[in-house]
């Protein structure tokens, strides 16, 4: 079957996993920065690899990417992706410092460290929720952070897995601080499981390739 042709019920199950992960991540981040943080998952999509670059704004768009290897019983890769503007807004939320920059010329270490920690929290919480649901151990590696063109960042993982699999799961994530007057910070968590891992995830949802 095409994993893109999931029923609304199956997509709702994936979205619920995402919301559980987002809730856990919000709790952890609130404790870290000592102020309330809300997170939500507006949508989850199953996309063809060929669509991924367009969904992040094109190969030439400058983005922030935090890459994790998935370790354990269902290997793969996870990207946490933000536009440069969204990433800098997240840094401000975490540090209360408006003077930090992620530009290629500066790359403040405090800003990079804050984003790595945000990546650890978001990715770890989502993988934990997914692991609990499918009862398979999945752990994130140490994060690798890049500020670069989307094409350069995404090619690393997509080339490795595109020869074996056709699809990725995109979890659209929104981070809100109720005390602030802005529209929230939008990011995308791109889950790229190995083919065997993809099968395990969807079999847990009652979805089989021969359907």
Short mmCIF file of C-alpha atoms in Angstrom, two decimals:
data_model
loop_
_atom_site.label_atom_id
_atom_site.label_comp_id
_atom_site.label_asym_id
_atom_site.label_seq_id
_atom_site.Cartn_x
_atom_site.Cartn_y
_atom_site.Cartn_z
CA UNK A 1 0.00 0.00 0.00
CA UNK A 2 0.98 3.66 -0.20
CA UNK A 3 1.62 4.99 3.28
CA UNK A 4 0.31 8.33 2.01
CA UNK A 5 -3.20 6.84 1.72
CA UNK A 6 -3.88 6.47 5.42
CA UNK A 7 -7.36 6.76 6.86
CA UNK A 8 -8.30 9.68 9.07
CA UNK A 9 -8.36 7.29 12.04
CA UNK A 10 -4.79 6.16 11.35
CA UNK A 11 -3.58 9.74 10.94
CA UNK A 12 -5.38 10.64 14.18
CA UNK A 13 -3.43 7.89 15.94
CA UNK A 14 -0.15 9.34 14.67
CA UNK A 15 -1.26 12.83 15.67
CA UNK A 16 -2.17 11.61 19.16
CA UNK A 17 1.33 10.16 19.54
CA UNK A 18 2.69 13.54 18.47
CA UNK A 19 0.50 15.39 20.96
CA UNK A 20 1.61 13.13 23.81
CA UNK A 21 5.23 13.82 22.88
CA UNK A 22 4.52 17.56 22.60
CA UNK A 23 2.87 17.59 26.03
CA UNK A 24 5.83 15.84 27.62
CA UNK A 25 8.25 18.18 25.84
CA UNK A 26 6.31 21.24 27.04
CA UNK A 27 6.53 20.03 30.63
CA UNK A 28 10.28 19.43 30.37
CA UNK A 29 10.96 22.77 28.69
CA UNK A 30 8.79 24.64 31.21
CA UNK A 31 10.84 23.16 34.04
CA UNK A 32 14.09 24.05 32.25
CA UNK A 33 13.31 27.72 31.54
CA UNK A 34 11.04 28.28 34.56
CA UNK A 35 8.04 29.58 32.64
CA UNK A 36 4.98 28.06 31.08
CA UNK A 37 5.35 26.59 27.60
CA UNK A 38 2.59 25.00 25.54
CA UNK A 39 3.16 22.80 22.51
CA UNK A 40 0.80 21.37 19.95
CA UNK A 41 0.93 19.26 16.82
CA UNK A 42 -1.33 20.95 14.23
CA UNK A 43 -0.73 18.25 11.63
CA UNK A 44 1.21 15.12 10.72
CA UNK A 45 1.88 14.18 7.11
CA UNK A 46 3.39 11.19 5.35
CA UNK A 47 5.42 12.61 2.48
CA UNK A 48 7.48 11.31 -0.39
CA UNK A 49 11.18 12.16 -0.14
CA UNK A 50 10.80 14.26 -3.29
CA UNK A 51 8.36 16.55 -1.46
CA UNK A 52 10.47 17.19 1.62
CA UNK A 53 12.66 19.94 0.17
CA UNK A 54 9.64 21.90 -1.07
CA UNK A 55 7.92 21.61 2.32
CA UNK A 56 10.81 23.41 4.04
CA UNK A 57 10.87 26.23 1.50
CA UNK A 58 13.25 24.96 -1.16
CA UNK A 59 16.85 23.78 -1.31
CA UNK A 60 18.30 27.31 -1.16
CA UNK A 61 16.47 28.42 1.99
CA UNK A 62 18.66 29.07 5.02
CA UNK A 63 17.41 26.90 7.89
CA UNK A 64 18.51 25.45 11.21
CA UNK A 65 18.60 21.66 11.32
CA UNK A 66 19.23 19.46 14.35
CA UNK A 67 20.02 15.91 13.29
CA UNK A 68 19.69 12.80 15.45
CA UNK A 69 20.39 9.17 14.69
CA UNK A 70 17.70 6.89 16.10
CA UNK A 71 19.32 4.13 18.11
CA UNK A 72 17.70 0.97 19.42
CA UNK A 73 15.33 -1.54 17.85
CA UNK A 74 13.96 0.73 15.10
CA UNK A 75 16.87 2.71 13.60
CA UNK A 76 16.54 5.75 11.42
CA UNK A 77 17.09 9.51 11.54
CA UNK A 78 15.26 12.51 12.94
CA UNK A 79 15.62 16.11 11.80
CA UNK A 80 14.24 19.00 13.81
CA UNK A 81 13.93 21.91 11.38
CA UNK A 82 13.32 25.63 11.93
CA UNK A 83 13.59 28.70 9.76
CA UNK A 84 16.38 30.97 10.97
CA UNK A 85 13.80 33.43 12.33
CA UNK A 86 11.84 30.76 14.23
CA UNK A 87 15.04 29.30 15.69
CA UNK A 88 16.18 32.70 16.94
CA UNK A 89 12.75 33.27 18.50
CA UNK A 90 13.10 29.94 20.31
CA UNK A 91 16.55 30.95 21.58
CA UNK A 92 15.06 34.17 22.99
CA UNK A 93 12.33 32.17 24.75
CA UNK A 94 14.89 29.84 26.31
CA UNK A 95 17.55 32.39 27.30
CA UNK A 96 15.66 35.70 27.74
CA UNK A 97 18.50 37.20 25.69
CA UNK A 98 17.56 39.22 22.61
CA UNK A 99 21.14 39.74 21.49
CA UNK A 100 22.04 36.19 20.44
CA UNK A 101 22.34 35.39 16.75
CA UNK A 102 22.42 32.27 14.61
CA UNK A 103 23.76 33.99 11.51
CA UNK A 104 26.56 32.19 9.69
CA UNK A 105 28.94 34.99 10.70
CA UNK A 106 28.34 34.76 14.46
CA UNK A 107 26.84 31.43 15.56
CA UNK A 108 26.80 32.32 19.26
CA UNK A 109 27.63 29.23 21.28
CA UNK A 110 24.95 30.00 23.90
CA UNK A 111 22.33 30.13 21.14
CA UNK A 112 23.56 26.86 19.66
CA UNK A 113 23.59 25.20 23.08
CA UNK A 114 20.01 26.34 23.78
CA UNK A 115 18.84 24.90 20.46
CA UNK A 116 20.60 21.60 21.04
CA UNK A 117 18.84 21.31 24.39
CA UNK A 118 15.49 22.17 22.78
CA UNK A 119 16.22 19.50 20.18
CA UNK A 120 17.03 16.94 22.87
CA UNK A 121 13.76 17.69 24.66
CA UNK A 122 11.50 17.70 21.58
CA UNK A 123 13.03 14.71 19.83
CA UNK A 124 13.45 12.68 23.01
CA UNK A 125 9.84 13.30 24.04
CA UNK A 126 8.43 12.38 20.64
CA UNK A 127 10.51 9.21 20.31
CA UNK A 128 9.58 8.22 23.86
CA UNK A 129 5.87 8.58 23.05
CA UNK A 130 6.31 6.60 19.84
CA UNK A 131 8.35 3.92 21.63
CA UNK A 132 5.70 3.51 24.30
CA UNK A 133 3.00 3.18 21.66
CA UNK A 134 4.72 0.56 19.51
CA UNK A 135 6.58 -1.06 22.44
CA UNK A 136 9.95 -0.80 20.70
CA UNK A 137 13.06 0.88 22.11
CA UNK A 138 14.00 4.08 20.22
CA UNK A 139 16.58 6.51 21.60
CA UNK A 140 18.04 9.69 20.06
CA UNK A 141 21.78 10.11 19.64
CA UNK A 142 23.75 13.22 20.56
CA UNK A 143 22.43 16.08 18.37
CA UNK A 144 24.32 17.50 15.40
CA UNK A 145 23.27 21.09 14.67
CA UNK A 146 23.77 22.92 11.37
CA UNK A 147 22.87 26.36 10.08
CA UNK A 148 22.95 26.03 6.31
CA UNK A 149 20.92 25.80 3.14
CA UNK A 150 18.12 23.24 3.35
CA UNK A 151 19.60 21.27 0.47
CA UNK A 152 22.92 20.80 2.26
CA UNK A 153 21.33 19.87 5.60
CA UNK A 154 18.74 17.42 4.30
CA UNK A 155 20.86 15.68 1.69
CA UNK A 156 22.90 13.94 4.39
CA UNK A 157 20.06 11.78 5.66
CA UNK A 158 17.77 11.61 2.68
CA UNK A 159 20.44 10.27 0.33
CA UNK A 160 21.29 7.51 2.82
CA UNK A 161 17.70 6.33 3.16
CA UNK A 162 16.19 7.21 -0.21
CA UNK A 163 17.68 4.10 -1.79
CA UNK A 164 15.80 1.94 0.74
CA UNK A 165 12.60 3.84 1.51
CA UNK A 166 10.29 6.33 -0.19
CA UNK A 167 8.60 8.10 2.71
CA UNK A 168 9.17 10.27 5.74
CA UNK A 169 6.85 11.38 8.54
CA UNK A 170 6.62 15.15 9.09
CA UNK A 171 5.34 16.23 12.50
CA UNK A 172 4.46 19.93 12.38
CA UNK A 173 5.08 21.39 15.82
CA UNK A 174 4.03 24.71 17.34
CA UNK A 175 5.59 26.08 20.54
CA UNK A 176 3.59 28.70 22.45
CA UNK A 177 4.38 30.81 25.48
CA UNK A 178 0.98 32.04 26.75
CA UNK A 179 2.52 35.12 28.34
CA UNK A 180 3.98 36.46 25.12
CA UNK A 181 2.23 38.39 22.37
CA UNK A 182 3.26 36.46 19.28
CA UNK A 183 1.92 33.67 17.13
CA UNK A 184 4.11 30.87 18.41
CA UNK A 185 7.19 29.18 17.01
CA UNK A 186 6.68 26.71 14.21
CA UNK A 187 9.03 23.84 13.51
CA UNK A 188 9.00 20.54 11.71
CA UNK A 189 10.14 17.22 13.09
CA UNK A 190 11.09 14.99 10.18
CA UNK A 191 11.18 11.29 11.07
CA UNK A 192 13.03 9.13 8.54
CA UNK A 193 12.78 5.50 9.68
CA UNK A 194 14.62 2.68 7.99
CA UNK A 195 12.27 0.52 5.88
CA UNK A 196 12.04 -2.15 8.62
CA UNK A 197 11.33 0.52 11.22
CA UNK A 198 8.62 2.06 9.05
CA UNK A 199 6.96 -1.35 8.80
CA UNK A 200 7.10 -1.84 12.59
CA UNK A 201 5.58 1.58 13.25
CA UNK A 202 2.68 1.11 10.90
CA UNK A 203 1.99 -2.49 11.84
CA UNK A 204 1.49 -1.15 15.37
CA UNK A 205 -1.22 1.07 13.86
CA UNK A 206 -2.80 -1.93 12.17
CA UNK A 207 -1.48 -0.93 8.75
CA UNK A 208 0.15 -3.54 6.52
CA UNK A 209 2.03 -3.02 3.27
CA UNK A 210 -0.07 -5.54 1.34
CA UNK A 211 -3.36 -3.77 2.12
#
